[in-house]
Tab-separated table of C-alpha atoms in Angstrom:
chain	number	residue	atom	x	y	z
V	16	MET	CA	-20.652	-106.218	17.021
V	17	PRO	CA	-17.703	-104.394	15.325
V	18	ALA	CA	-14.404	-106.212	14.664
V	19	THR	CA	-12.758	-104.752	17.769
V	20	ALA	CA	-15.463	-105.927	20.023
V	21	ARG	CA	-14.386	-109.541	19.112
V	22	GLY	CA	-10.757	-108.845	18.810
V	23	PHE	CA	-8.567	-106.319	17.146
V	24	GLU	CA	-8.480	-107.262	13.501
V	25	ILE	CA	-10.737	-105.368	11.083
V	26	LEU	CA	-11.655	-107.852	8.267
V	27	PRO	CA	-11.520	-106.690	4.673
V	28	SER	CA	-15.271	-107.338	4.251
V	29	GLU	CA	-16.026	-105.124	7.260
V	30	PHE	CA	-13.721	-102.337	5.969
V	31	GLU	CA	-15.449	-102.210	2.549
V	32	SER	CA	-18.909	-102.202	4.080
V	33	TRP	CA	-18.007	-99.081	6.108
V	34	ILE	CA	-17.259	-96.849	2.945
V	35	ARG	CA	-19.932	-94.301	2.379
V	36	ASN	CA	-18.336	-92.025	-0.196
V	37	GLU	CA	-15.072	-91.892	-2.018
V	38	ASN	CA	-13.206	-89.919	-4.652
V	39	ALA	CA	-9.558	-89.258	-5.737
V	40	ASP	CA	-8.982	-87.073	-2.765
V	41	TRP	CA	-10.779	-88.532	0.191
V	42	ILE	CA	-12.715	-91.470	1.475
V	43	CYS	CA	-15.548	-91.239	4.090
V	44	PHE	CA	-16.397	-94.042	6.407
V	45	ASP	CA	-19.411	-94.844	8.589
V	46	LYS	CA	-17.330	-95.936	11.594
V	47	PRO	CA	-18.937	-98.454	13.938
V	48	PRO	CA	-18.581	-98.200	17.688
V	49	LEU	CA	-15.542	-99.635	19.302
V	50	VAL	CA	-13.255	-99.167	16.264
V	51	VAL	CA	-10.326	-96.763	16.821
V	52	CYS	CA	-9.374	-94.194	14.227
V	53	HIS	CA	-5.584	-93.909	14.761
V	54	PRO	CA	-3.101	-96.799	14.289
V	55	SER	CA	-2.719	-98.840	17.560
V	56	LYS	CA	-0.334	-101.172	19.022
V	57	HIS	CA	-2.379	-104.202	18.015
V	58	GLY	CA	-1.261	-104.389	14.520
V	59	PRO	CA	-1.860	-102.672	11.038
V	60	THR	CA	-5.510	-103.744	10.730
V	61	SER	CA	-6.605	-102.900	14.247
V	62	SER	CA	-7.523	-99.239	13.253
V	63	LEU	CA	-9.513	-97.681	10.651
V	64	VAL	CA	-6.382	-95.828	9.275
V	65	GLY	CA	-4.294	-98.885	9.502
V	66	ALA	CA	-6.899	-101.039	7.658
V	67	PHE	CA	-7.090	-98.354	4.930
V	68	ARG	CA	-3.354	-98.485	4.376
V	69	ALA	CA	-3.293	-102.241	4.491
V	70	TYR	CA	-6.262	-103.036	2.266
V	71	ARG	CA	-5.697	-100.183	-0.314
V	72	ASP	CA	-1.877	-100.648	-0.203
V	73	VAL	CA	-1.112	-96.988	0.269
V	74	GLU	CA	1.192	-95.033	2.613
V	75	ALA	CA	-0.671	-91.839	2.836
V	76	ALA	CA	-3.726	-91.513	4.955
V	77	HIS	CA	-4.476	-88.140	6.765
V	78	LEU	CA	-7.376	-88.060	9.340
V	79	VAL	CA	-9.073	-84.793	8.754
V	80	PHE	CA	-10.747	-85.213	12.123
V	81	ARG	CA	-11.226	-88.067	14.539
V	82	ILE	CA	-13.969	-89.380	16.705
V	83	ASP	CA	-13.654	-91.350	19.890
V	84	ARG	CA	-13.446	-95.194	19.945
V	85	GLU	CA	-16.969	-95.487	21.296
V	86	THR	CA	-18.555	-92.838	19.024
V	87	SER	CA	-20.022	-94.071	15.716
V	88	GLY	CA	-20.511	-92.103	12.570
V	89	VAL	CA	-18.703	-89.942	9.938
V	90	VAL	CA	-15.001	-90.134	9.646
V	91	LEU	CA	-13.175	-88.500	6.769
V	92	VAL	CA	-9.703	-89.622	5.614
V	93	ALA	CA	-7.743	-87.565	2.990
V	94	LYS	CA	-5.669	-89.558	0.430
V	95	ASN	CA	-3.038	-86.924	-0.219
V	96	ARG	CA	-1.412	-83.976	1.505
V	97	GLU	CA	-3.100	-81.346	-0.693
V	98	ALA	CA	-6.531	-82.598	0.116
V	99	ALA	CA	-5.704	-82.947	3.847
V	100	SER	CA	-4.372	-79.374	3.996
V	101	ARG	CA	-7.439	-77.946	2.225
V	102	LEU	CA	-9.859	-79.795	4.501
V	103	GLN	CA	-7.970	-79.160	7.722
V	104	GLN	CA	-7.755	-75.446	6.949
V	105	ALA	CA	-11.578	-75.474	6.612
V	106	VAL	CA	-11.791	-77.059	10.120
V	107	GLU	CA	-9.398	-74.518	11.500
V	108	LYS	CA	-11.351	-71.599	10.057
V	109	ARG	CA	-14.584	-72.940	11.535
V	110	MET	CA	-15.973	-73.566	7.877
V	111	VAL	CA	-17.245	-76.991	9.074
V	112	HIS	CA	-20.599	-77.772	10.710
V	113	LYS	CA	-21.008	-80.905	12.787
V	114	GLU	CA	-24.292	-82.516	13.688
V	115	TYR	CA	-24.475	-85.458	16.185
V	116	ILE	CA	-27.201	-87.649	17.443
V	117	ALA	CA	-27.250	-88.678	21.092
V	118	ILE	CA	-29.232	-90.283	23.706
V	119	LEU	CA	-29.361	-88.626	27.145
V	120	HIS	CA	-30.388	-89.498	30.541
V	121	GLY	CA	-33.578	-87.786	31.630
V	122	GLU	CA	-36.335	-86.307	29.507
V	123	LEU	CA	-35.500	-83.035	27.939
V	124	ARG	CA	-38.627	-81.115	26.882
V	125	GLU	CA	-37.116	-78.082	25.049
V	126	ASN	CA	-33.955	-76.933	23.391
V	127	ARG	CA	-31.056	-76.411	25.714
V	128	GLU	CA	-27.803	-74.578	25.097
V	129	ALA	CA	-24.673	-75.075	27.063
V	130	ASP	CA	-22.194	-72.268	26.974
V	131	HIS	CA	-19.555	-73.297	29.384
V	132	PRO	CA	-15.698	-72.982	28.704
V	133	LEU	CA	-14.007	-76.237	29.076
V	134	GLY	CA	-10.614	-77.476	30.270
V	135	ARG	CA	-8.997	-80.244	32.303
V	136	HIS	CA	-11.462	-81.050	35.153
V	137	PRO	CA	-9.912	-79.613	38.358
V	138	ASP	CA	-10.965	-82.353	40.717
V	139	SER	CA	-11.238	-85.564	38.625
V	140	PRO	CA	-8.608	-88.341	39.002
V	141	ILE	CA	-9.417	-89.214	35.296
V	142	VAL	CA	-6.794	-87.242	33.309
V	143	ALA	CA	-8.906	-87.011	30.171
V	144	LYS	CA	-12.013	-85.636	31.908
V	145	GLN	CA	-12.984	-82.058	30.847
V	146	GLY	CA	-14.960	-79.619	33.177
V	147	TRP	CA	-16.244	-76.251	33.500
V	148	ARG	CA	-13.365	-73.627	33.654
V	149	PRO	CA	-15.075	-70.299	33.749
V	150	THR	CA	-11.796	-68.220	33.910
V	151	ASP	CA	-9.241	-70.228	31.997
V	152	GLY	CA	-11.248	-72.681	29.933
V	153	ARG	CA	-11.681	-72.691	26.122
V	154	ALA	CA	-14.854	-71.300	24.708
V	155	ALA	CA	-17.414	-73.967	24.023
V	156	ARG	CA	-21.080	-73.756	22.967
V	157	THR	CA	-23.365	-76.782	22.427
V	158	LEU	CA	-27.118	-76.819	21.391
V	159	PHE	CA	-29.193	-79.919	22.430
V	160	GLU	CA	-32.547	-80.241	20.551
V	161	PRO	CA	-34.818	-82.987	21.747
V	162	LEU	CA	-36.298	-85.221	19.062
V	163	ALA	CA	-38.099	-87.848	21.177
V	164	THR	CA	-38.427	-88.771	24.790
V	165	GLY	CA	-39.450	-92.116	26.530
V	166	GLY	CA	-38.416	-94.295	29.330
V	167	GLY	CA	-36.618	-91.680	31.022
V	168	PHE	CA	-34.320	-90.934	28.076
V	169	THR	CA	-34.186	-88.236	25.319
V	170	LEU	CA	-32.959	-88.597	21.773
V	171	VAL	CA	-31.408	-85.422	20.833
V	172	ARG	CA	-29.881	-83.673	17.826
V	173	VAL	CA	-26.624	-81.878	18.794
V	174	ARG	CA	-24.961	-78.998	17.053
V	175	MET	CA	-21.741	-77.210	18.075
V	176	ASP	CA	-20.000	-73.944	17.242
V	177	THR	CA	-16.814	-75.394	18.713
V	178	GLY	CA	-15.021	-78.812	18.789
V	179	ARG	CA	-13.387	-79.144	22.174
V	180	GLN	CA	-12.358	-82.480	23.581
V	181	HIS	CA	-15.290	-84.460	24.999
V	182	GLN	CA	-17.439	-81.252	24.464
V	183	ILE	CA	-20.857	-82.975	23.990
V	184	ARG	CA	-20.247	-85.413	26.907
V	185	ALA	CA	-19.051	-82.718	29.214
V	186	HIS	CA	-21.808	-80.259	28.416
V	187	GLY	CA	-24.363	-83.063	28.796
V	188	GLU	CA	-23.178	-83.637	32.318
V	189	LEU	CA	-23.230	-79.866	32.983
V	190	ILE	CA	-26.846	-79.391	31.882
V	191	GLY	CA	-27.858	-82.310	34.109
V	192	HIS	CA	-28.429	-84.738	31.188
V	193	PRO	CA	-25.321	-87.017	30.723
V	194	LEU	CA	-25.031	-89.377	27.751
V	195	VAL	CA	-26.381	-92.870	28.150
V	196	GLY	CA	-23.465	-95.299	28.517
V	197	ASP	CA	-20.859	-92.645	29.401
V	198	LYS	CA	-18.271	-94.169	31.676
V	199	ILE	CA	-16.607	-90.748	32.593
V	200	TYR	CA	-19.398	-88.095	32.671
V	201	GLY	CA	-22.359	-88.247	34.976
V	202	VAL	CA	-21.045	-91.043	37.016
V	203	PRO	CA	-18.506	-91.443	39.863
V	204	PRO	CA	-14.795	-91.950	38.836
V	205	ALA	CA	-15.015	-95.502	40.132
V	206	ILE	CA	-17.232	-96.483	37.186
V	207	PHE	CA	-14.429	-95.731	34.634
V	208	LEU	CA	-11.697	-97.142	36.790
V	209	SER	CA	-13.698	-100.428	37.169
V	210	PHE	CA	-14.229	-100.495	33.426
V	211	ILE	CA	-10.468	-100.093	32.796
V	212	ASP	CA	-9.696	-102.903	35.254
V	213	ASN	CA	-12.442	-105.385	34.555
V	214	GLY	CA	-14.101	-104.516	31.276
V	215	TRP	CA	-17.793	-104.572	30.695
V	216	THR	CA	-19.652	-106.290	33.578
V	217	PRO	CA	-23.320	-106.828	34.619
V	218	ASP	CA	-22.800	-104.132	37.460
V	219	LEU	CA	-21.754	-101.488	34.853
V	220	GLU	CA	-24.574	-102.352	32.632
V	221	ALA	CA	-27.103	-101.840	35.505
V	222	VAL	CA	-25.700	-98.264	35.983
V	223	LEU	CA	-24.899	-97.223	32.409
V	224	ALA	CA	-27.803	-98.868	30.464
V	225	HIS	CA	-25.810	-99.339	27.307
V	226	TYR	CA	-22.338	-100.730	26.532
V	227	ARG	CA	-20.932	-97.552	24.978
V	228	HIS	CA	-21.635	-93.938	25.095
V	229	ALA	CA	-24.588	-93.089	22.936
V	230	LEU	CA	-23.125	-90.647	20.514
V	231	HIS	CA	-23.259	-90.742	16.590
V	232	ALA	CA	-21.638	-88.228	14.176
V	233	ARG	CA	-24.563	-87.953	11.934
V	234	ARG	CA	-23.569	-85.196	9.429
V	235	ILE	CA	-20.581	-83.025	8.557
V	236	VAL	CA	-20.657	-80.076	6.213
V	237	PHE	CA	-17.597	-78.361	4.809
V	238	ASP	CA	-18.135	-74.963	3.322
V	239	LEU	CA	-15.463	-75.065	0.532
V	240	PRO	CA	-14.721	-72.479	-2.086
V	241	ASP	CA	-16.040	-74.860	-4.901
V	242	GLY	CA	-19.245	-75.702	-3.002
V	243	PRO	CA	-20.427	-77.484	0.137
V	244	LEU	CA	-19.234	-81.052	0.918
V	245	VAL	CA	-21.963	-82.892	2.836
V	246	LEU	CA	-21.134	-86.177	4.509
V	247	GLU	CA	-23.610	-88.081	6.452
V	248	THR	CA	-24.556	-91.535	7.917
V	249	PRO	CA	-27.602	-93.234	9.275
V	250	LEU	CA	-27.875	-93.626	13.007
V	251	ALA	CA	-25.995	-96.680	14.235
V	252	PRO	CA	-28.019	-99.825	14.640
V	253	ASP	CA	-27.331	-100.351	18.295
V	254	LEU	CA	-28.676	-96.791	18.953
V	255	ILE	CA	-31.797	-97.565	16.908
V	256	GLY	CA	-32.195	-100.656	18.918
V	257	PHE	CA	-31.862	-98.721	22.234
V	258	CYS	CA	-34.600	-96.251	21.092
V	259	ARG	CA	-36.891	-99.103	20.107
V	260	GLU	CA	-36.378	-101.224	23.291
V	261	ARG	CA	-35.933	-98.763	25.988
V	262	MET	CA	-37.736	-95.720	24.735
V	263	GLU	CA	-40.429	-97.237	22.387
V	264	VAL	CA	-39.268	-94.758	19.743
V	265	ASP	CA	-38.615	-95.476	16.075
V	266	ALA	CA	-35.421	-93.727	15.270
V	267	THR	CA	-34.871	-95.225	11.694
V	268	GLY	CA	-36.077	-92.175	9.914
V	269	ILE	CA	-34.230	-89.296	11.618
V	270	PRO	CA	-33.791	-86.378	8.995
């Protein structure tokens, strides 16, 4: 399990093992689940950015984009303002293509596109939850491509034209195939509130099937003037294990 599943400190050996690529301008990590990106109240080495600053003895660290605590996969940190500006401009101009791998409840037999504008869910007591807002939401489109099915679950490749908050998770719920392990989408609000109050319990495991939402940032491609920058990571071990044990699927060779 990642450092933050045991406590809050990221150890130097863990930090170094998460590095996928690095040059003078940026460093790319394969972030494990349960590790936060942004500095937190639990100390300088309790987050990915904090550990980078501490173990590399640097002050500048600019997250080009972030992924949720429970999401695993590609995270890119710029080492200087110039690189951060160049990469963030690419994000703003939609010159970035993101590909995720997820595990959904239910067996999806064909490609499914969700084209639902998203915004604050109008009825949920959970402030962060996003929902379909057809008249005042922000445009959001997600393509779910099934790779394998088994045991009542589907392993999917996910591509997005937009990058709204919780987009994949909200769209999964809206098409009737919420993510495995999601504590907010596809389940009653009491599930998330119970997790906040009591942490992970056997009762939650019986409902959710996995300790975290089954989402992995597999590949990010930046279309830069001097050529494409391709960053990718293998599927996280816990999701490979879920596919093997619950779906009888070998997910180690996903292209």
